[in-house]
PDB file of C-alpha atoms and ligand atoms in Angstrom:
ATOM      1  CA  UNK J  47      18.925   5.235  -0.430  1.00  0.00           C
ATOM      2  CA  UNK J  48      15.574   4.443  -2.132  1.00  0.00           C
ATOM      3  CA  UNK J  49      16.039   2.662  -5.682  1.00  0.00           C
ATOM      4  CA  UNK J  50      16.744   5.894  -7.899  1.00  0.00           C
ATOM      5  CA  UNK J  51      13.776   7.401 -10.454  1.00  0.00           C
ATOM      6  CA  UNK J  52      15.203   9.602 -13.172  1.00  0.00           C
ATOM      7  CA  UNK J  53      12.341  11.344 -15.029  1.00  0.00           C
ATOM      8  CA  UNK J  54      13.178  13.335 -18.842  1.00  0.00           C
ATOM      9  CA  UNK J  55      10.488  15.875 -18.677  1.00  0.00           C
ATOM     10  CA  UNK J  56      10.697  16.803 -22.268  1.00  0.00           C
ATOM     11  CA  UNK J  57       8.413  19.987 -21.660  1.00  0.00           C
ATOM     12  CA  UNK J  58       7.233  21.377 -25.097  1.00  0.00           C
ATOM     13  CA  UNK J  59       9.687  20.191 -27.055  1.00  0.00           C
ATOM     14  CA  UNK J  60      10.323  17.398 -30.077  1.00  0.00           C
ATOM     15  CA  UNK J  61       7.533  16.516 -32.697  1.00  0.00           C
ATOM     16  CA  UNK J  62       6.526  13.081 -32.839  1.00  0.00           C
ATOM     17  CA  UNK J  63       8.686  12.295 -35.287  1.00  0.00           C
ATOM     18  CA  UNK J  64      11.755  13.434 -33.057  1.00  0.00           C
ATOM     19  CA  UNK J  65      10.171  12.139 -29.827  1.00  0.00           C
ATOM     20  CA  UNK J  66      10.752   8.598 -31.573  1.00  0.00           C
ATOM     21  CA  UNK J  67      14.080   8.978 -32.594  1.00  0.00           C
ATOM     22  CA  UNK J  68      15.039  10.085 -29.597  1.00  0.00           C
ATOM     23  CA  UNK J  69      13.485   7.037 -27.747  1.00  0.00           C
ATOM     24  CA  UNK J  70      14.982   4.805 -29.621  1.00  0.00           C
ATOM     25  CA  UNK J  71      18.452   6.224 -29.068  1.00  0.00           C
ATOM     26  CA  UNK J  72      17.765   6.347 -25.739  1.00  0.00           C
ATOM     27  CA  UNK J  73      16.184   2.292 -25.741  1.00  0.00           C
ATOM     28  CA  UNK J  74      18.960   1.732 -27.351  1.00  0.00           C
ATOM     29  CA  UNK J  75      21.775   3.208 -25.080  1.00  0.00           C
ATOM     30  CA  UNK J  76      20.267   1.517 -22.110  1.00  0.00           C
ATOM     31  CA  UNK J  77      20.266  -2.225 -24.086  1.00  0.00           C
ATOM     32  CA  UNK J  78      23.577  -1.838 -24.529  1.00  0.00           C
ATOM     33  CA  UNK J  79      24.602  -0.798 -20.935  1.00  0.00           C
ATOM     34  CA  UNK J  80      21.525  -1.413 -18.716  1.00  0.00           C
ATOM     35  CA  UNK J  81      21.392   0.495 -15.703  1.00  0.00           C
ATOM     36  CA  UNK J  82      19.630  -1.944 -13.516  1.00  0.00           C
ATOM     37  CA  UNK J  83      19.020   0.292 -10.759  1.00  0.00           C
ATOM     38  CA  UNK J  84      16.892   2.740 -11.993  1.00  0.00           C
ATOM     39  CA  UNK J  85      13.751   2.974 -12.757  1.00  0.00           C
ATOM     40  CA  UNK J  86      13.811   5.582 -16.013  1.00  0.00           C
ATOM     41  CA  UNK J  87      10.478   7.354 -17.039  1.00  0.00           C
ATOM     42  CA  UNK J  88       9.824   9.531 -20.392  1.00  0.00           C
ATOM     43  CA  UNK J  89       7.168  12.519 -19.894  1.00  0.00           C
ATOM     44  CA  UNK J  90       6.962  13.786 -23.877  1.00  0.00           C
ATOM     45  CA  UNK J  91       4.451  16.387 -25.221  1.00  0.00           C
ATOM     46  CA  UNK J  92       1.066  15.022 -25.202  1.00  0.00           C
ATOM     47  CA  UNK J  93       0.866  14.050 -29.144  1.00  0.00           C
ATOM     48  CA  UNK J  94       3.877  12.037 -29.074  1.00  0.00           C
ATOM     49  CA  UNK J  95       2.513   9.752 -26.668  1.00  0.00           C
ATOM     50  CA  UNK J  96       1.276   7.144 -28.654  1.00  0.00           C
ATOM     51  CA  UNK J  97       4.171   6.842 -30.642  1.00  0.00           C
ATOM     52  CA  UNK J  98       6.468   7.047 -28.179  1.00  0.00           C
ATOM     53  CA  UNK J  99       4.435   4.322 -25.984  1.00  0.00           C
ATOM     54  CA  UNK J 100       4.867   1.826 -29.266  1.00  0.00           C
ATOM     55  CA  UNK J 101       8.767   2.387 -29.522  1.00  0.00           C
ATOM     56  CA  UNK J 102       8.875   1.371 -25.575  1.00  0.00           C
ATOM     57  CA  UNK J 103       6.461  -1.645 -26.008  1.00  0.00           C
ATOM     58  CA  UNK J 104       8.239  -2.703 -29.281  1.00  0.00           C
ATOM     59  CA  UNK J 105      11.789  -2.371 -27.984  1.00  0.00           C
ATOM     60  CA  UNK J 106      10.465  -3.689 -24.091  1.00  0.00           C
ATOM     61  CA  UNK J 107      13.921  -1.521 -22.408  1.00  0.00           C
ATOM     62  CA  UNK J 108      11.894  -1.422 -18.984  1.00  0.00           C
ATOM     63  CA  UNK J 109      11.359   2.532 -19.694  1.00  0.00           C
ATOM     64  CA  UNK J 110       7.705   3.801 -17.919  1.00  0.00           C
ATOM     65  CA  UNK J 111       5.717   6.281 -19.976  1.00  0.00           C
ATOM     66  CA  UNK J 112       4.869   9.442 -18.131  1.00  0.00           C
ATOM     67  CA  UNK J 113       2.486  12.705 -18.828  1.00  0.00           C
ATOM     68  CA  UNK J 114       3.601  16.451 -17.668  1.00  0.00           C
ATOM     69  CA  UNK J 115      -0.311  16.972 -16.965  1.00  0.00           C
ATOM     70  CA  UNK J 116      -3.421  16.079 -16.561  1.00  0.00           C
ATOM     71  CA  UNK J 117      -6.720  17.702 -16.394  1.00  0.00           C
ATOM     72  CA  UNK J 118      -8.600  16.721 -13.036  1.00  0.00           C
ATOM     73  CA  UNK J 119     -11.848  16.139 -14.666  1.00  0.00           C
ATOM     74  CA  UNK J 120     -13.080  12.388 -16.093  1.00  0.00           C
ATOM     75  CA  UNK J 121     -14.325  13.863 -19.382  1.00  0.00           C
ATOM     76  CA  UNK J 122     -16.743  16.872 -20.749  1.00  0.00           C
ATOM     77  CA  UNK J 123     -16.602  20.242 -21.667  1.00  0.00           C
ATOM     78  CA  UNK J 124     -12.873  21.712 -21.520  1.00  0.00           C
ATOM     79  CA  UNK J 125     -11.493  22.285 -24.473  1.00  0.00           C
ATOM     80  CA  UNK J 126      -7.841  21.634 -25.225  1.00  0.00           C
ATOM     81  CA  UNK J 127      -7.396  19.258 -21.813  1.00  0.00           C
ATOM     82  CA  UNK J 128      -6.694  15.519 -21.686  1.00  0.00           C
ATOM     83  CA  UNK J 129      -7.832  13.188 -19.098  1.00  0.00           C
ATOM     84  CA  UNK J 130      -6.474  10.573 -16.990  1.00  0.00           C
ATOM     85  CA  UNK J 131      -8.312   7.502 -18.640  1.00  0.00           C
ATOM     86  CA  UNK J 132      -6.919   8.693 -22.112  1.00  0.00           C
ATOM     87  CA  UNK J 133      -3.539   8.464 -20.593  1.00  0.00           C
ATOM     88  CA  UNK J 134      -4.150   5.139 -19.099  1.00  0.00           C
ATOM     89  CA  UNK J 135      -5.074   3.897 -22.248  1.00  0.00           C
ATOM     90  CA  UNK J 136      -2.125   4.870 -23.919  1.00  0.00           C
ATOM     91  CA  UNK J 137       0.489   3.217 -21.167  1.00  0.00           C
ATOM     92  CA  UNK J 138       0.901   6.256 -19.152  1.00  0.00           C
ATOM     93  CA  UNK J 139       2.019   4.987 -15.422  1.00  0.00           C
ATOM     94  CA  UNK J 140       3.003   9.005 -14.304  1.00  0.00           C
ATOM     95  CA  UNK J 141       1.610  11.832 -14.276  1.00  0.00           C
ATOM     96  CA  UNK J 142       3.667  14.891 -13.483  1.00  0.00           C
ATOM     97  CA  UNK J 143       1.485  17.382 -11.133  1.00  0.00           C
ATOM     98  CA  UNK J 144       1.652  20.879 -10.009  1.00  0.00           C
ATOM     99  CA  UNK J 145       4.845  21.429 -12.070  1.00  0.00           C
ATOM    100  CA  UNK J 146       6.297  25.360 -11.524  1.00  0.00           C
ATOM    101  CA  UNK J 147       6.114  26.056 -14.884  1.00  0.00           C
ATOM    102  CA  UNK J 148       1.797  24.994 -14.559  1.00  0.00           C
ATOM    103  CA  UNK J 149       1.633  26.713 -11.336  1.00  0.00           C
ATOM    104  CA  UNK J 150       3.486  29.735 -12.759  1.00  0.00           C
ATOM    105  CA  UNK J 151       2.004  30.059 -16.409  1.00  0.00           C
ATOM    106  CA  UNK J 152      -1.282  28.390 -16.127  1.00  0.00           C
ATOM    107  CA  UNK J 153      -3.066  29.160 -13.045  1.00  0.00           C
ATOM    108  CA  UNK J 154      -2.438  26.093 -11.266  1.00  0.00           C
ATOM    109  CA  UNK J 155      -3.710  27.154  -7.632  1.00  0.00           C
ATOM    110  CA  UNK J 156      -2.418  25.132  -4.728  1.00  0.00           C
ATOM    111  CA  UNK J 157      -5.986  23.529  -4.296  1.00  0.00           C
ATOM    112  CA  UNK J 158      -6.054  21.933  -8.081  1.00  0.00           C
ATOM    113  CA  UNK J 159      -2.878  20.904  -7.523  1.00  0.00           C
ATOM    114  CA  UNK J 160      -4.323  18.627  -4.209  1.00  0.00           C
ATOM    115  CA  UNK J 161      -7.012  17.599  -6.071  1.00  0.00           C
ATOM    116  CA  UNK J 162      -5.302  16.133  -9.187  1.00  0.00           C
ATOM    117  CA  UNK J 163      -2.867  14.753  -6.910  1.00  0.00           C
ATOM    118  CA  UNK J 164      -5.813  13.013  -5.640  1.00  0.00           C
ATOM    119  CA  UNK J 165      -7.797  11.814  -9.188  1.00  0.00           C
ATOM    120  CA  UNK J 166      -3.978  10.881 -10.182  1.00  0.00           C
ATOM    121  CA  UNK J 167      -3.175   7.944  -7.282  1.00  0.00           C
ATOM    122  CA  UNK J 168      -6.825   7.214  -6.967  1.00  0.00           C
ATOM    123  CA  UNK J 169      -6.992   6.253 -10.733  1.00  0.00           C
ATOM    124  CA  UNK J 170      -3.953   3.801  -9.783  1.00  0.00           C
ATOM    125  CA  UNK J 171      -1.555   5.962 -11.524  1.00  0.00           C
ATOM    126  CA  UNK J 172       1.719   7.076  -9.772  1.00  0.00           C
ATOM    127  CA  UNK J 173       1.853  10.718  -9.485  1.00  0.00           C
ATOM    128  CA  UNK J 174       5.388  13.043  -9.262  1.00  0.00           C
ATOM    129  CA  UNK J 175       4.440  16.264  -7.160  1.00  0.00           C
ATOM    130  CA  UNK J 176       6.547  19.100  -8.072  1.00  0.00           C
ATOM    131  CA  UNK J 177       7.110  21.827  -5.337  1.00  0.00           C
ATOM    132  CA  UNK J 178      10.049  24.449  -4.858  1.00  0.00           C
ATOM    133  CA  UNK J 179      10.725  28.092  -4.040  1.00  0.00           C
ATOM    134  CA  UNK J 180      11.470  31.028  -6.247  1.00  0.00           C
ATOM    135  CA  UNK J 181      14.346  33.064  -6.050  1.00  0.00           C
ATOM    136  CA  UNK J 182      12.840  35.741  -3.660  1.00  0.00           C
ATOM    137  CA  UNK J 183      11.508  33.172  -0.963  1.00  0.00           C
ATOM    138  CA  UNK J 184      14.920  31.475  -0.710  1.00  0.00           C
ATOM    139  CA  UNK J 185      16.411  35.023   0.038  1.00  0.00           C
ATOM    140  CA  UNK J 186      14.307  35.974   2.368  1.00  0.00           C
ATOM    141  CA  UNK J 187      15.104  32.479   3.780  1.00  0.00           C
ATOM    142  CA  UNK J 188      11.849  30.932   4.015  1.00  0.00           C
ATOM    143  CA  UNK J 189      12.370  28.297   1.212  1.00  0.00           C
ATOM    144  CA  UNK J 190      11.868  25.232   3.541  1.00  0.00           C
ATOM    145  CA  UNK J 191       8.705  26.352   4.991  1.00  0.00           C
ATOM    146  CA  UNK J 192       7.208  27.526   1.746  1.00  0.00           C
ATOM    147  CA  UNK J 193       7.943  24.067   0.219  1.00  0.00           C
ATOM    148  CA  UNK J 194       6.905  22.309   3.292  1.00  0.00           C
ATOM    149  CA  UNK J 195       3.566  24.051   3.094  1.00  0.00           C
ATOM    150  CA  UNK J 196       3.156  23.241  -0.414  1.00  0.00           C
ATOM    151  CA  UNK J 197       3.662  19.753   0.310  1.00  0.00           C
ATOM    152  CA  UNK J 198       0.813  19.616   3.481  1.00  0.00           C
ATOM    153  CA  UNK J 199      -1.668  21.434   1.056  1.00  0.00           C
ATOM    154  CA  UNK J 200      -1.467  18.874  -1.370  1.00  0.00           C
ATOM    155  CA  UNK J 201      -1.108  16.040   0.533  1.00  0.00           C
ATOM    156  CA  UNK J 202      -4.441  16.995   2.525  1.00  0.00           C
ATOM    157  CA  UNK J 203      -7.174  14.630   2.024  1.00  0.00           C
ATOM    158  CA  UNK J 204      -4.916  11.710   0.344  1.00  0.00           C
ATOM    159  CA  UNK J 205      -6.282   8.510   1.116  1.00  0.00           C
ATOM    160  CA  UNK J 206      -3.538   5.594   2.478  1.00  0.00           C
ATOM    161  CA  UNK J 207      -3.448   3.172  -0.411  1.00  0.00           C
ATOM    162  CA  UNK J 208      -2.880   5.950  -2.777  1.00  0.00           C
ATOM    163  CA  UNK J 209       0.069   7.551  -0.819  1.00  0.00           C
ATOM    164  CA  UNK J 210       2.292   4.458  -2.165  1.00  0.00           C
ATOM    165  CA  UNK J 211       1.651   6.293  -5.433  1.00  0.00           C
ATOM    166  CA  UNK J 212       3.179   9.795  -4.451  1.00  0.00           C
ATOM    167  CA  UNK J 213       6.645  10.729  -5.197  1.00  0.00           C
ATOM    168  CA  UNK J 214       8.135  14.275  -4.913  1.00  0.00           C
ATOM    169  CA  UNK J 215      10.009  16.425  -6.694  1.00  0.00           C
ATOM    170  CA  UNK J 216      11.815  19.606  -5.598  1.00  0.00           C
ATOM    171  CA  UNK J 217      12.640  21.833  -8.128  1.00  0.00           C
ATOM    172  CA  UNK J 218      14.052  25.165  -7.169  1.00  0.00           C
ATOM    173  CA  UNK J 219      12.449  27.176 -10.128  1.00  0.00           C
ATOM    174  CA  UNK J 220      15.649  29.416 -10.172  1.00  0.00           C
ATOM    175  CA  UNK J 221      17.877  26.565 -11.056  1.00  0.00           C
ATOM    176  CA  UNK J 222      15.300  25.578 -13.790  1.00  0.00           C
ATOM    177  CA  UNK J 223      17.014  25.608 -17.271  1.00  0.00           C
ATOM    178  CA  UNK J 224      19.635  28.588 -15.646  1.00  0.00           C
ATOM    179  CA  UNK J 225      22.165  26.064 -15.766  1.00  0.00           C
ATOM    180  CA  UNK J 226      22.844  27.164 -12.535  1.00  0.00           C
ATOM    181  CA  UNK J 227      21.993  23.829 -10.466  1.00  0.00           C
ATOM    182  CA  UNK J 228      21.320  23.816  -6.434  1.00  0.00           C
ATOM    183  CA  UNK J 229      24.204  22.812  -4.266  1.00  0.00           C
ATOM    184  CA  UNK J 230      24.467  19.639  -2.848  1.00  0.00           C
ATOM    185  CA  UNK J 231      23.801  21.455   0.885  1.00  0.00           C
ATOM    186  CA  UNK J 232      20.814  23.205  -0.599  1.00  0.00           C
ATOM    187  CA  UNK J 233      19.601  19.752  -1.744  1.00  0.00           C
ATOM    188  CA  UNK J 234      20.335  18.015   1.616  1.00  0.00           C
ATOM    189  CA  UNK J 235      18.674  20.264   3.847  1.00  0.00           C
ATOM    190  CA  UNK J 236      15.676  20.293   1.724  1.00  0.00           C
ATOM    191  CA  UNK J 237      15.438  16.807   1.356  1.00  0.00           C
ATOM    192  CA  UNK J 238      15.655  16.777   4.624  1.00  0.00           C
ATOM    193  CA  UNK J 239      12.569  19.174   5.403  1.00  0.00           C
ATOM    194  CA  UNK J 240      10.707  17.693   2.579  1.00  0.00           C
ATOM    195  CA  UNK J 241      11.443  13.797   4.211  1.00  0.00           C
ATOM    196  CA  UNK J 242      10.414  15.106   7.596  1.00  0.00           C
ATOM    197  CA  UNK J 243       6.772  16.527   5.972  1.00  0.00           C
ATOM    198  CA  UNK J 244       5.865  13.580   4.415  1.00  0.00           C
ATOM    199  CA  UNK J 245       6.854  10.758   7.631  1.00  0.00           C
ATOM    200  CA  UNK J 246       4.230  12.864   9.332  1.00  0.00           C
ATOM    201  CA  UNK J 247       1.606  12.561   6.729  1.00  0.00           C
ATOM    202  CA  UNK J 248       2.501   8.831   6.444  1.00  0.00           C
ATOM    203  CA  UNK J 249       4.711   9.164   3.062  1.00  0.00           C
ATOM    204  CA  UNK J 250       7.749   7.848   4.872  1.00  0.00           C
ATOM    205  CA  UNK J 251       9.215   5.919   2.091  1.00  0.00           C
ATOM    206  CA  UNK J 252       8.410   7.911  -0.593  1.00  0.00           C
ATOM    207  CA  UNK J 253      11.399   8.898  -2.940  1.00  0.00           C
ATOM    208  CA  UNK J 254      12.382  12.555  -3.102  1.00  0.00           C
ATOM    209  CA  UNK J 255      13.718  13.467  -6.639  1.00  0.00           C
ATOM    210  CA  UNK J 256      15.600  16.658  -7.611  1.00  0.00           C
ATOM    211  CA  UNK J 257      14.996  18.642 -10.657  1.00  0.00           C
ATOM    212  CA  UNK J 258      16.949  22.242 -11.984  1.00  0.00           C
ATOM    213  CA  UNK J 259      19.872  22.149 -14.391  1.00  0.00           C
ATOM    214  CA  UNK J 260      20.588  18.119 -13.164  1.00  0.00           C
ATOM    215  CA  UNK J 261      23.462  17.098 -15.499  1.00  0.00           C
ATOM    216  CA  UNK J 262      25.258  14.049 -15.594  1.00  0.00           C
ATOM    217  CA  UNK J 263      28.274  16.258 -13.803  1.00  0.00           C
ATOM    218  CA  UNK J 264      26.591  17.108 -10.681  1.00  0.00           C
ATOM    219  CA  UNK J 265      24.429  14.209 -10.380  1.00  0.00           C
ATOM    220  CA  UNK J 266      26.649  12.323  -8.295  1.00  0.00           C
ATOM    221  CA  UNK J 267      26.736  14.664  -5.626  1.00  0.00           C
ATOM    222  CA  UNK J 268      23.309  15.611  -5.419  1.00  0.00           C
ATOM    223  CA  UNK J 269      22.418  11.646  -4.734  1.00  0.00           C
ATOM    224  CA  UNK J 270      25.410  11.069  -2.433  1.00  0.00           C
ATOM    225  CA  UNK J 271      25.811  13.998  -0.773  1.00  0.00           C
ATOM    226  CA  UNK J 272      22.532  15.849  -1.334  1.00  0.00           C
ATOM    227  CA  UNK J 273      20.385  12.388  -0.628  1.00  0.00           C
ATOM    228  CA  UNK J 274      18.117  12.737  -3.896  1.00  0.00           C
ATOM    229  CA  UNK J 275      16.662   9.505  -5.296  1.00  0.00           C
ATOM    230  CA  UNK J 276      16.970  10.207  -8.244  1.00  0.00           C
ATOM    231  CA  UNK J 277      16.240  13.610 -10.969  1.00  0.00           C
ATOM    232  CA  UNK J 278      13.599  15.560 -12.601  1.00  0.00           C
ATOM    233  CA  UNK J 279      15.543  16.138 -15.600  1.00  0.00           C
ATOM    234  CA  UNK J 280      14.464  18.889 -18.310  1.00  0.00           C
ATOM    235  CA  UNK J 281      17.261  20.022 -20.719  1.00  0.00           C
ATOM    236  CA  UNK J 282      19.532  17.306 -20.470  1.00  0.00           C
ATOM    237  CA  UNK J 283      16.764  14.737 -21.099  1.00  0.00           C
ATOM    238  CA  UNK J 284      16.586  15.998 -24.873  1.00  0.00           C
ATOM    239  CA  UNK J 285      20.078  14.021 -25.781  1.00  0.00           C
ATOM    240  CA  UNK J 286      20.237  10.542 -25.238  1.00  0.00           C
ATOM    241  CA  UNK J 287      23.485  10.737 -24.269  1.00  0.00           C
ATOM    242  CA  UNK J 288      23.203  13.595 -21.658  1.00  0.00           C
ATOM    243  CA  UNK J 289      20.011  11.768 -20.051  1.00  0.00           C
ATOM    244  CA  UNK J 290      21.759   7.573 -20.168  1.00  0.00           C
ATOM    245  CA  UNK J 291      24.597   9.358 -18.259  1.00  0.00           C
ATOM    246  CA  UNK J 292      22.611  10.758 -15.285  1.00  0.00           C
ATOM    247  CA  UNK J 293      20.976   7.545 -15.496  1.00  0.00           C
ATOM    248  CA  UNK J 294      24.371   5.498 -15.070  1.00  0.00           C
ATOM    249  CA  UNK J 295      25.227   7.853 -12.684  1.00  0.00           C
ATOM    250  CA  UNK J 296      21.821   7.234 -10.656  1.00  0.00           C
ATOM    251  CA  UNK J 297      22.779   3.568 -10.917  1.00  0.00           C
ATOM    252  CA  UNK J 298      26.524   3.931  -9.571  1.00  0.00           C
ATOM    253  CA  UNK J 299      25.133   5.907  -6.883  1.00  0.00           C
ATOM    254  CA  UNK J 300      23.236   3.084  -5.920  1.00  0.00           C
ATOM    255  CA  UNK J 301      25.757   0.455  -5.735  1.00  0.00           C
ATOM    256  CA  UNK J 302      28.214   2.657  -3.855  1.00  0.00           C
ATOM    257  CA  UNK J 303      25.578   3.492  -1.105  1.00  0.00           C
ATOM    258  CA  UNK J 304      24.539  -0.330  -1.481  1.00  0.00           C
ATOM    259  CA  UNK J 305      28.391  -1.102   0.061  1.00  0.00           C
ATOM    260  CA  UNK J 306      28.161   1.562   2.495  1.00  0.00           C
ATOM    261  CA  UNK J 307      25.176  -0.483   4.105  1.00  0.00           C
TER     262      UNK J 307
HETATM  263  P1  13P U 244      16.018  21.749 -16.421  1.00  0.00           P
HETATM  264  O1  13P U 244      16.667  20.410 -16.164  1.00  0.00           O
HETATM  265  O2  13P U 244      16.050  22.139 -17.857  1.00  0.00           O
HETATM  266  O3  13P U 244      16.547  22.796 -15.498  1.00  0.00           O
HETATM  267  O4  13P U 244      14.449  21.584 -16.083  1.00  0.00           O
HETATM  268  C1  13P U 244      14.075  21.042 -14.868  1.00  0.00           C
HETATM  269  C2  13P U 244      12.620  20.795 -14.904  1.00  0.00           C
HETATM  270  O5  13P U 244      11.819  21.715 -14.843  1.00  0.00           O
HETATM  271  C3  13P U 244      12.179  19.399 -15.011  1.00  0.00           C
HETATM  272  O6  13P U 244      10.822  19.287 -14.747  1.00  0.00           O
END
């Protein structure tokens, strides 16, 4: 097992004002019970980024700062977009791209996807590409080539240093916020696809996170049994509580498939 990632993707929620409380509860969780395991990442809305980057340098909990976007762009002309170098600036270290939700809402084609992949790693940032199936493609049972084509189209062109930066997340988008997670099978085999796409294309080691209705209660088997390195989490990463558990569970995980080794 790769050492587990567990991302809160806080979509469009919390004011900045709520963003930092909820940081510090979480900073605060994580003091008093470190999880030393895990590498834990934050991705608020873009305007609570700066305060949310001075509650993690003030209280120094080891927690990364992470964006749900980015434009692809350096600077210019398009209005309402953020670029990468404002995001360095502020202590961003991830980047979320190609989520469903940006595909799905904001005409996020497969090729801007591969090409902010690309402006992500190359700007030394570490990137989290987000691919899964909808409902109908998994019925019709094609969910494992759809998501391994997503993965070769935006992998294309990505140079070797900045393939260290890539890690993947599969996100079934019907088990996003349905509450109705995927099995622990589901996850295997696609991890297993997904693993298999990237050796060729020289990701070997990258870690492979899930993401869709992760809870602290099914965490555990979707790591052990479902081999995920980790979560993409979206609803339970708005209570400290909910998101330090899937964290300790992460870090568990960890130490039982340390023994097994
Ligand atoms: P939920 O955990 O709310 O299902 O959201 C998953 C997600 O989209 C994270 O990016």
């Amino acid at each position: 097992m790769n050492r587990p990632l567990v991302i809160g993707n806080w979509k469009m929620n919390l004011d900045f004002v709520e963003a930092v409380h909820l940081c510090q509860q979480i900073t605060v969780l994580l003091k008093n019970q470190p999880a030393p395991h895990v590498d834990v990442v934050v991705a608020p809305p873009f305007v609570d980024l700066r305060s949310v980057a001075s509650v993690l340098e003030a209280e120094r909990a080891g927690i990364a700062l992470g964006a749900q976007h980015v434009n692809v762009h350096e600077a210019g002309a398009h209005t309402g977009e953020v670029s990468l170098g404002m995001l360095a600036r502020l202590g961003v270290s991830w980047v979320l791209v190609g989520h469903s939700e940006r595909r799905a809402h904001y005409a996020m084609s497969e090729e801007l996807v591969g090409a902010t992949l690309r402006s992500v790693t190359r700007g030394s940032l570490n990137a989290v590409l987000c691919v899964g199936e909808d409902e109908a493609v998994r019925d019709a049972g094609e969910h494992l080539d759809y998501v391994r084509a997503q993965l070769r189209s935006a992998l294309s062109g990505l140079e070797a240093p900045a393939r260290e930066r890539v890690c993947v997340a599969y996100e079934p988008i019907w088990a996003i916020g349905t509450g109705r997670s995927a099995s622990a099978s589901q996850v295997a085999e696609m991890m297993g696809a997904i693993r298999d796409e990237l050796a060729e294309r020289g990701l070997g080691g990258a870690r492979v996170l899930y993401g869709g209705s992760a809870t602290a209660d099914n965490a555990a088997s979707l790591v052990l049994e479902g081999s995920a390195d980790g979560f993409l989490v979206g609803g339970a990463s708005l209570k400290a509580d909910s998101f330090v558990a899937i964290v300790r569970t992460c870090d568990d995980c960890y130490a039982v498939s340390a023994n097994r080794r």
